[in-house]
Coordinates of C-alpha atoms and ligand atoms in Angstrom, one line a residue:
M8 CA 0.0 0.0 -0.1
D9 CA 2.9 2.5 1.1
A10 CA 4.8 1.3 -2.1
A11 CA 1.9 1.9 -4.0
F12 CA 1.3 5.3 -2.8
A13 CA 4.9 6.2 -3.1
T14 CA 5.0 5.3 -6.8
T15 CA 1.9 7.4 -7.4
S16 CA 3.3 10.3 -5.6
Q17 CA 6.5 10.0 -7.5
E18 CA 4.7 9.8 -10.8
Y19 CA 2.7 12.7 -10.1
F20 CA 6.0 14.7 -9.3
Y21 CA 7.5 13.5 -12.6
G22 CA 4.4 14.5 -14.5
A23 CA 4.3 18.0 -12.9
S24 CA 8.1 18.4 -13.4
I25 CA 8.0 17.2 -17.0
L26 CA 4.8 19.5 -18.0
A27 CA 6.5 22.6 -16.1
G28 CA 9.8 22.0 -17.8
F29 CA 8.3 21.4 -21.1
I30 CA 6.2 24.7 -21.2
V31 CA 9.2 26.9 -19.8
L32 CA 11.6 25.5 -22.1
L33 CA 9.2 26.2 -25.2
L34 CA 8.8 29.5 -23.8
I35 CA 12.2 30.2 -23.4
G36 CA 12.8 28.9 -27.2
S37 CA 10.1 31.1 -28.7
L38 CA 11.9 34.0 -27.0
I39 CA 15.3 33.2 -28.0
L40 CA 15.2 31.2 -31.4
P41 CA 15.9 33.4 -34.4
E42 CA 12.8 34.6 -36.2
P43 CA 12.2 34.6 -39.8
R44 CA 10.3 37.8 -39.7
P45 CA 8.4 39.9 -37.0
V46 CA 4.7 39.2 -37.2
L47 CA 2.0 41.0 -35.6
A48 CA -0.9 39.0 -33.9
G49 CA -4.3 39.8 -32.8
S50 CA -4.4 43.5 -31.5
G51 CA -1.1 44.1 -33.0
Q52 CA 0.8 41.9 -30.4
R53 CA 4.2 40.8 -31.6
H54 CA 4.3 37.1 -32.3
S55 CA 7.3 35.0 -32.8
S56 CA 7.4 33.3 -36.0
N57 CA 9.9 31.0 -35.0
G58 CA 7.2 27.8 -34.5
L59 CA 8.7 25.7 -37.0
K60 CA 12.2 26.0 -35.9
L61 CA 10.9 25.1 -32.5
F62 CA 9.1 22.2 -33.2
I63 CA 11.9 20.7 -35.3
L64 CA 14.4 21.4 -32.5
T65 CA 12.2 20.0 -29.8
L66 CA 11.8 16.6 -32.0
G67 CA 15.3 16.6 -32.9
L68 CA 16.6 17.0 -29.0
V69 CA 14.0 14.5 -27.9
A70 CA 15.0 12.1 -30.5
L71 CA 18.7 12.6 -29.6
G72 CA 18.1 12.2 -26.1
N73 CA 16.0 9.0 -26.6
A74 CA 18.7 7.7 -28.8
L75 CA 21.5 8.4 -26.0
G76 CA 19.4 6.9 -23.3
W77 CA 19.1 10.4 -21.5
I78 CA 15.2 10.2 -21.9
S79 CA 12.8 7.4 -22.8
L80 CA 9.9 8.3 -25.1
A81 CA 8.7 4.6 -24.5
A82 CA 8.3 5.5 -20.9
L83 CA 6.1 8.5 -21.4
P84 CA 2.4 6.5 -21.6
K85 CA 3.3 5.5 -17.9
Y86 CA 3.1 9.2 -16.8
V87 CA 0.1 10.2 -19.2
F88 CA -2.1 10.0 -16.4
A89 CA 0.1 12.1 -14.0
L90 CA 0.8 14.7 -16.8
F91 CA -3.0 14.7 -17.8
V92 CA -3.7 15.7 -13.9
S93 CA -0.9 18.2 -14.1
A94 CA -2.0 19.8 -17.2
N95 CA -5.6 20.1 -15.7
G96 CA -3.9 21.8 -12.8
F97 CA -2.2 24.1 -14.9
A98 CA -5.0 25.2 -17.3
F99 CA -7.3 25.9 -14.3
A100 CA -4.5 28.1 -12.7
L101 CA -3.7 29.8 -15.9
T102 CA -7.6 30.5 -16.2
L103 CA -7.8 32.2 -13.0
L104 CA -4.5 34.0 -13.6
M105 CA -6.0 35.3 -16.5
F106 CA -9.1 36.2 -15.2
L107 CA -7.4 38.0 -12.2
R108 CA -5.1 39.8 -14.6
G109 CA -7.8 40.8 -16.9
Q110 CA -9.9 42.6 -14.1
R111 CA -7.0 44.2 -12.5
R112 CA -6.1 45.7 -16.2
A113 CA -9.6 46.7 -16.9
R114 CA -9.7 48.5 -13.5
T115 CA -6.1 50.1 -13.2
E116 CA -5.2 50.4 -17.0
H117 CA -8.7 50.5 -18.4
V118 CA -7.6 47.8 -21.0
G119 CA -10.7 46.7 -23.1
R120 CA -12.0 43.1 -22.2
G121 CA -12.6 42.6 -26.1
G122 CA -15.9 41.8 -25.4
R123 CA -18.7 42.4 -22.6
S124 CA -18.4 40.9 -19.3
T125 CA -21.7 39.0 -18.2
G126 CA -20.2 37.6 -14.9
V127 CA -17.7 35.9 -13.2
L128 CA -18.3 32.3 -14.4
R129 CA -18.6 33.5 -18.3
D130 CA -15.5 35.6 -17.7
L131 CA -13.8 32.6 -16.4
F132 CA -15.0 30.4 -19.1
F133 CA -14.8 32.7 -22.1
G134 CA -11.7 34.9 -21.1
T135 CA -11.5 38.5 -20.2
E136 CA -8.6 39.7 -22.4
L137 CA -8.3 39.4 -26.1
N138 CA -4.4 39.1 -26.4
P139 CA -2.8 38.8 -23.2
S140 CA 1.1 38.6 -23.5
F141 CA 4.1 37.7 -21.2
A142 CA 7.4 39.1 -22.1
G143 CA 6.5 40.2 -25.4
V144 CA 5.0 36.8 -26.6
D145 CA 1.1 36.5 -27.4
L146 CA 0.2 33.8 -24.8
K147 CA -2.9 32.6 -26.9
V148 CA -0.8 32.0 -30.0
F149 CA 2.0 30.7 -27.9
S150 CA -0.5 28.0 -26.2
Y151 CA -0.9 26.1 -29.5
R152 CA 2.9 25.2 -29.3
P153 CA 3.0 23.1 -26.2
S154 CA -0.4 21.8 -27.3
L155 CA 0.8 20.5 -30.7
I156 CA 4.2 19.8 -30.0
G157 CA 2.8 18.0 -26.8
L158 CA 0.3 16.0 -29.0
A159 CA 3.3 15.2 -31.6
L160 CA 5.2 13.8 -28.6
I161 CA 2.4 11.6 -27.0
N162 CA 1.9 10.3 -30.4
L163 CA 5.5 9.5 -30.8
S164 CA 5.7 7.8 -27.6
F165 CA 3.1 5.3 -28.8
A166 CA 5.6 4.1 -31.8
A167 CA 8.6 4.0 -29.2
T168 CA 6.4 1.7 -26.8
Q169 CA 5.5 -0.6 -29.9
V170 CA 9.0 -1.1 -30.7
E171 CA 10.2 -1.7 -27.2
I172 CA 7.3 -4.5 -26.6
Y173 CA 7.3 -6.1 -30.4
G174 CA 10.8 -5.0 -31.7
S175 CA 9.5 -3.5 -34.9
I176 CA 6.8 -0.9 -35.9
S177 CA 3.5 -1.7 -37.7
T178 CA 2.4 -0.4 -41.0
P179 CA -0.9 1.3 -39.1
M180 CA 1.5 2.9 -36.8
V181 CA 3.5 4.1 -39.5
L182 CA 0.8 5.6 -41.1
Y183 CA -0.7 7.1 -38.0
Q184 CA 2.8 8.8 -37.1
V185 CA 3.2 10.1 -40.8
F186 CA -0.2 11.6 -40.9
T187 CA -0.2 13.0 -37.4
L188 CA 3.4 14.6 -37.7
G189 CA 2.6 15.8 -41.1
Y190 CA -0.3 17.5 -39.7
V191 CA 1.4 19.3 -36.8
L192 CA 4.3 20.3 -39.0
N193 CA 2.0 21.7 -41.5
Y194 CA 0.7 23.7 -38.6
F195 CA 4.1 25.2 -37.8
Q196 CA 4.6 25.7 -41.6
F197 CA 1.5 27.9 -41.8
E198 CA 1.5 29.0 -37.9
E199 CA 1.3 32.8 -39.6
G200 CA -2.1 31.8 -40.8
M201 CA -3.5 31.2 -37.4
L202 CA -3.3 35.0 -37.2
N203 CA -6.5 35.3 -39.2
T204 CA -8.3 32.6 -37.4
W205 CA -11.3 33.4 -35.5
D206 CA -9.9 32.1 -32.1
V207 CA -7.2 34.2 -32.4
R208 CA -8.9 37.5 -33.9
S209 CA -12.0 37.1 -31.7
E210 CA -12.0 34.9 -28.8
R211 CA -11.0 36.0 -25.5
F212 CA -8.1 33.8 -23.6
G213 CA -10.1 32.0 -20.9
W214 CA -10.8 28.5 -19.7
M215 CA -12.3 27.3 -23.0
L216 CA -9.2 28.0 -25.2
I217 CA -6.8 27.3 -22.4
W218 CA -8.1 24.0 -21.4
G219 CA -8.5 22.9 -25.1
D220 CA -4.7 23.7 -25.8
F221 CA -3.3 22.2 -22.4
V222 CA -5.5 19.4 -22.0
L223 CA -8.0 18.4 -24.8
V224 CA -5.5 18.6 -27.6
P225 CA -2.7 16.6 -26.3
F226 CA -4.5 14.0 -24.2
F227 CA -7.8 13.6 -26.0
Y228 CA -6.5 14.0 -29.7
S229 CA -3.8 11.3 -29.5
L230 CA -6.6 8.9 -28.4
P231 CA -6.5 6.6 -31.8
G232 CA -2.4 6.1 -31.1
W233 CA -3.3 4.2 -27.6
F234 CA -5.1 1.6 -29.8
L235 CA -2.3 1.1 -32.3
V236 CA 0.4 0.1 -29.8
H237 CA -0.9 -3.7 -29.8
R238 CA -2.1 -3.4 -33.4
T239 CA 0.6 -5.5 -35.0
E240 CA -1.3 -6.7 -38.0
T241 CA -0.8 -4.9 -41.4
I242 CA -2.9 -3.1 -43.7
P243 CA -3.3 -4.2 -47.5
V244 CA -1.9 -2.0 -50.0
W245 CA -5.3 -0.7 -51.1
G246 CA -6.3 0.5 -47.3
V247 CA -3.0 2.3 -47.4
V248 CA -3.6 3.9 -50.7
A249 CA -7.4 4.8 -49.6
L250 CA -6.5 6.2 -46.2
T251 CA -3.6 8.3 -47.7
A252 CA -6.2 9.7 -50.3
L253 CA -8.6 10.5 -47.6
Y254 CA -5.7 12.1 -45.6
L255 CA -4.5 13.9 -48.8
F256 CA -8.0 14.9 -49.9
G257 CA -8.8 16.5 -46.3
F258 CA -5.4 18.2 -46.4
W259 CA -5.9 19.9 -49.8
L260 CA -9.3 21.3 -48.4
F261 CA -8.3 22.3 -44.9
R262 CA -5.1 23.8 -45.5
G263 CA -6.2 25.1 -49.1
A264 CA -9.3 27.2 -47.7
N265 CA -7.1 28.4 -44.6
E266 CA -4.3 29.5 -46.9
Q267 CA -6.7 31.0 -49.3
K268 CA -8.5 33.1 -46.7
H269 CA -5.0 34.0 -45.2
R270 CA -3.6 35.3 -48.3
F271 CA -6.9 37.3 -48.9
K272 CA -7.0 39.0 -45.6
S273 CA -3.2 40.0 -45.9
D274 CA -3.7 41.2 -49.3
P275 CA -7.2 41.6 -51.0
A276 CA -5.8 42.0 -54.4
T277 CA -4.3 38.2 -54.4
R278 CA -5.1 35.8 -57.1
I279 CA -7.2 32.7 -55.9
W280 CA -6.9 29.7 -58.5
G281 CA -5.4 32.0 -60.9
K282 CA -7.9 34.7 -61.3
P283 CA -8.2 37.8 -59.1
A284 CA -10.2 37.4 -55.8
E285 CA -13.7 37.9 -56.1
T286 CA -15.6 39.4 -53.3
I287 CA -18.8 40.5 -51.6
G288 CA -18.2 44.0 -50.4
G289 CA -14.3 43.8 -50.5
C290 CA -14.4 42.0 -47.3
L291 CA -15.8 38.4 -47.9
L292 CA -14.1 36.1 -50.3
V293 CA -16.0 34.2 -52.7
S294 CA -13.4 32.8 -54.9
G295 CA -11.7 29.3 -54.5
F296 CA -13.1 27.3 -51.6
W297 CA -14.9 30.2 -50.2
G298 CA -17.2 30.1 -53.0
L299 CA -18.1 26.5 -52.7
G300 CA -19.0 26.2 -49.1
R301 CA -18.6 28.6 -45.9
H302 CA -16.4 26.3 -44.0
L303 CA -14.7 23.7 -46.1
N304 CA -11.7 24.0 -43.9
Y305 CA -13.9 22.3 -41.2
T306 CA -15.0 19.6 -43.6
G307 CA -11.1 19.0 -44.5
E308 CA -10.0 18.9 -40.9
L309 CA -12.8 15.9 -40.4
A310 CA -11.5 14.0 -43.2
I311 CA -7.9 14.3 -41.7
Y312 CA -9.1 13.3 -38.4
L313 CA -11.1 10.3 -40.0
A314 CA -7.8 9.2 -41.7
F315 CA -6.1 9.2 -38.5
T316 CA -8.8 7.2 -36.7
L317 CA -9.1 4.5 -39.7
T318 CA -5.6 3.5 -39.0
T319 CA -6.8 1.9 -35.9
G320 CA -9.4 -0.5 -37.9
F321 CA -12.6 -1.2 -36.3
D322 CA -11.7 -3.8 -33.4
S323 CA -12.9 -1.0 -31.0
L324 CA -15.2 1.9 -31.8
L325 CA -13.9 4.0 -28.9
P326 CA -11.1 6.0 -31.2
Y327 CA -14.0 7.0 -33.2
A328 CA -14.8 9.2 -30.2
L329 CA -12.2 11.7 -31.7
P330 CA -13.8 12.3 -35.1
A331 CA -17.4 12.1 -33.6
W332 CA -16.4 14.8 -31.0
L333 CA -14.7 16.9 -33.9
T334 CA -17.7 16.8 -36.0
L335 CA -20.0 18.1 -33.0
L336 CA -17.5 20.7 -32.3
L337 CA -17.2 21.9 -35.8
V338 CA -20.8 21.6 -36.8
H339 CA -21.4 23.9 -33.8
R340 CA -18.6 26.2 -34.4
A341 CA -19.9 26.6 -38.2
W342 CA -23.2 27.7 -36.7
R343 CA -21.8 29.9 -34.2
D344 CA -19.2 31.6 -36.7
D345 CA -22.4 32.2 -39.2
R346 CA -24.0 34.1 -36.5
H347 CA -20.8 36.0 -35.3
C348 CA -20.3 37.0 -39.0
H349 CA -24.1 37.8 -39.4
A350 CA -23.8 40.3 -36.6
K351 CA -20.4 41.6 -37.9
Y352 CA -21.2 41.9 -41.8
G353 CA -24.9 42.2 -41.6
Q354 CA -26.3 42.7 -45.2
L355 CA -23.0 41.5 -46.7
W356 CA -23.5 38.1 -44.7
T357 CA -26.8 37.7 -46.1
L358 CA -25.4 38.2 -49.7
Y359 CA -22.7 35.9 -49.2
T360 CA -24.9 33.0 -47.8
G361 CA -27.2 33.6 -50.5
R362 CA -24.5 33.0 -52.9
V363 CA -22.8 30.0 -50.9
R364 CA -25.5 28.2 -49.6
F365 CA -24.0 25.2 -47.9
R366 CA -21.5 25.7 -44.8
M367 CA -19.6 22.0 -44.7
V368 CA -20.7 19.9 -47.3
P369 CA -22.0 21.2 -50.6
F370 CA -25.6 20.3 -51.5
L371 CA -25.9 18.7 -48.2
Y372 CA -25.1 21.1 -45.3
Ligands
NDP534 P1 -12.2 30.1 -39.9 O1 -10.7 30.1 -40.4 O2 -13.0 29.7 -41.0 O3 -12.5 31.4 -39.6 C1 -13.7 32.1 -39.5 C2 -13.7 33.3 -39.7 O4 -13.3 33.9 -41.1 C3 -14.7 34.3 -39.4 O5 -15.2 34.6 -38.3 C4 -14.7 35.4 -40.3 O6 -13.6 36.2 -39.5 C5 -13.8 35.0 -41.5 N1 -14.6 34.6 -42.7 C6 -15.6 33.9 -42.7 N2 -16.0 33.5 -44.0 C7 -15.3 34.5 -44.7 C8 -14.9 34.8 -46.0 N3 -15.9 34.3 -47.1 N4 -14.0 35.7 -46.6 C9 -13.2 36.2 -45.6 N5 -13.3 36.0 -44.4 C10 -14.2 35.1 -44.0 O7 -12.5 29.3 -38.5 P2 -11.8 28.8 -37.2 O8 -11.0 30.2 -36.9 O9 -12.9 28.4 -36.6 O10 -10.8 27.9 -37.7 C11 -9.4 27.8 -38.0 C12 -9.0 26.4 -38.5 O11 -8.8 26.1 -37.4 C13 -9.9 25.6 -39.2 O12 -9.2 25.0 -40.3 C14 -10.4 24.7 -38.2 O13 -10.6 23.3 -39.1 C15 -9.3 24.6 -37.1 N6 -10.0 24.3 -35.9 C16 -9.6 23.1 -35.4 C17 -10.1 22.9 -34.1 C18 -9.5 21.2 -33.5 O14 -10.1 21.2 -32.3 N7 -8.9 20.8 -34.2 C19 -10.9 23.7 -33.5 C20 -11.2 24.9 -34.1 C21 -10.8 25.0 -35.3 P3 -13.5 37.8 -39.6 O15 -14.2 38.4 -38.8 O16 -12.1 38.0 -39.3 O17 -13.5 38.2 -41.0

């Protein structure tokens, strides 16, 4: 009993230490790594553009540490519960800190909340400040870094565990690693595009985003990986081709739509699919993907997550909780964003929705 308790306490201690060290190192890395160019986020805050370097450097150091035996990626799953508890503690503490900071700044510096306050609980949930920063780093944009690099590391730990147990890596695991690493790598290649997303431009930094970044994404979005550790059978060639096609199709939609919108917001005179961007009122894009559906970027992301999950086969339906959850989240989000855009663009939005009738699946929804 004592021994079990001691082990658990030790795991919690390791979990909290790993988490704290990871976040602090990423923050330091964000501050000191060279930046290709200065970028302004949200309300004019400086945002470091060195995410890709940070991601590659972190993965490189972890791979080196693992090869030299200083750390063990295969041991990570053992600490996942302790890490999960620590990440929750951190997310709740940061939420409270952001709330108190927002209150103080509103009182003493008359800094706008980026939205109206309708009570303490609502302010805790949705946040008080739009773009809080620390040491000149936009915290909202920074938080995607521990979130997605953490996700990549947890995913890689499943492959390391499989190799440790079975001595080799299975085809489904290889596919899963390629798909998920490609997704995170592409996020960092396109990190600047995040500055034109709804979360960064319009959502305040409260529990919803903080918990999403530090808990939901790394721990829940890695769900399929758990089911692959002991899946040693292979996938037929046609299955590999079909899953890869689904993944690439999703990527084409997801990245294509996000990239077109980002390019348009940065330069309204840009060309989309070889032609000058067509707009409604100069602010709403109706060319390219944005003329086919109002949220094809969401549809593409769903296809990508479905491809991740299909690598697990159908022995258990539990990993499908991930694409199912994301479907609910993005369908609700598409509806919420429509309301937000209607309030912001008024008649122009009505014209846009009249012309682009479907949200996520042309002719269906
Ligand atoms: P979008 O990138 O689609 O941004 C929506 C905003 O874009 C609107 O609020 C509006 O903002 C602007 N906009 C909408 N239509 C047009 C148009 N036709 N022309 C020009 N601007 C337009 O959504 P999100 O920010 O929600 O998502 C960004 C990415 O993040 C998506 O790919 C999504 O899949 C992904 N995501 C992933 C999640 C996950 O958990 N994996 C969760 C949430 C999002 P404005 O007021 O600035 O004009």
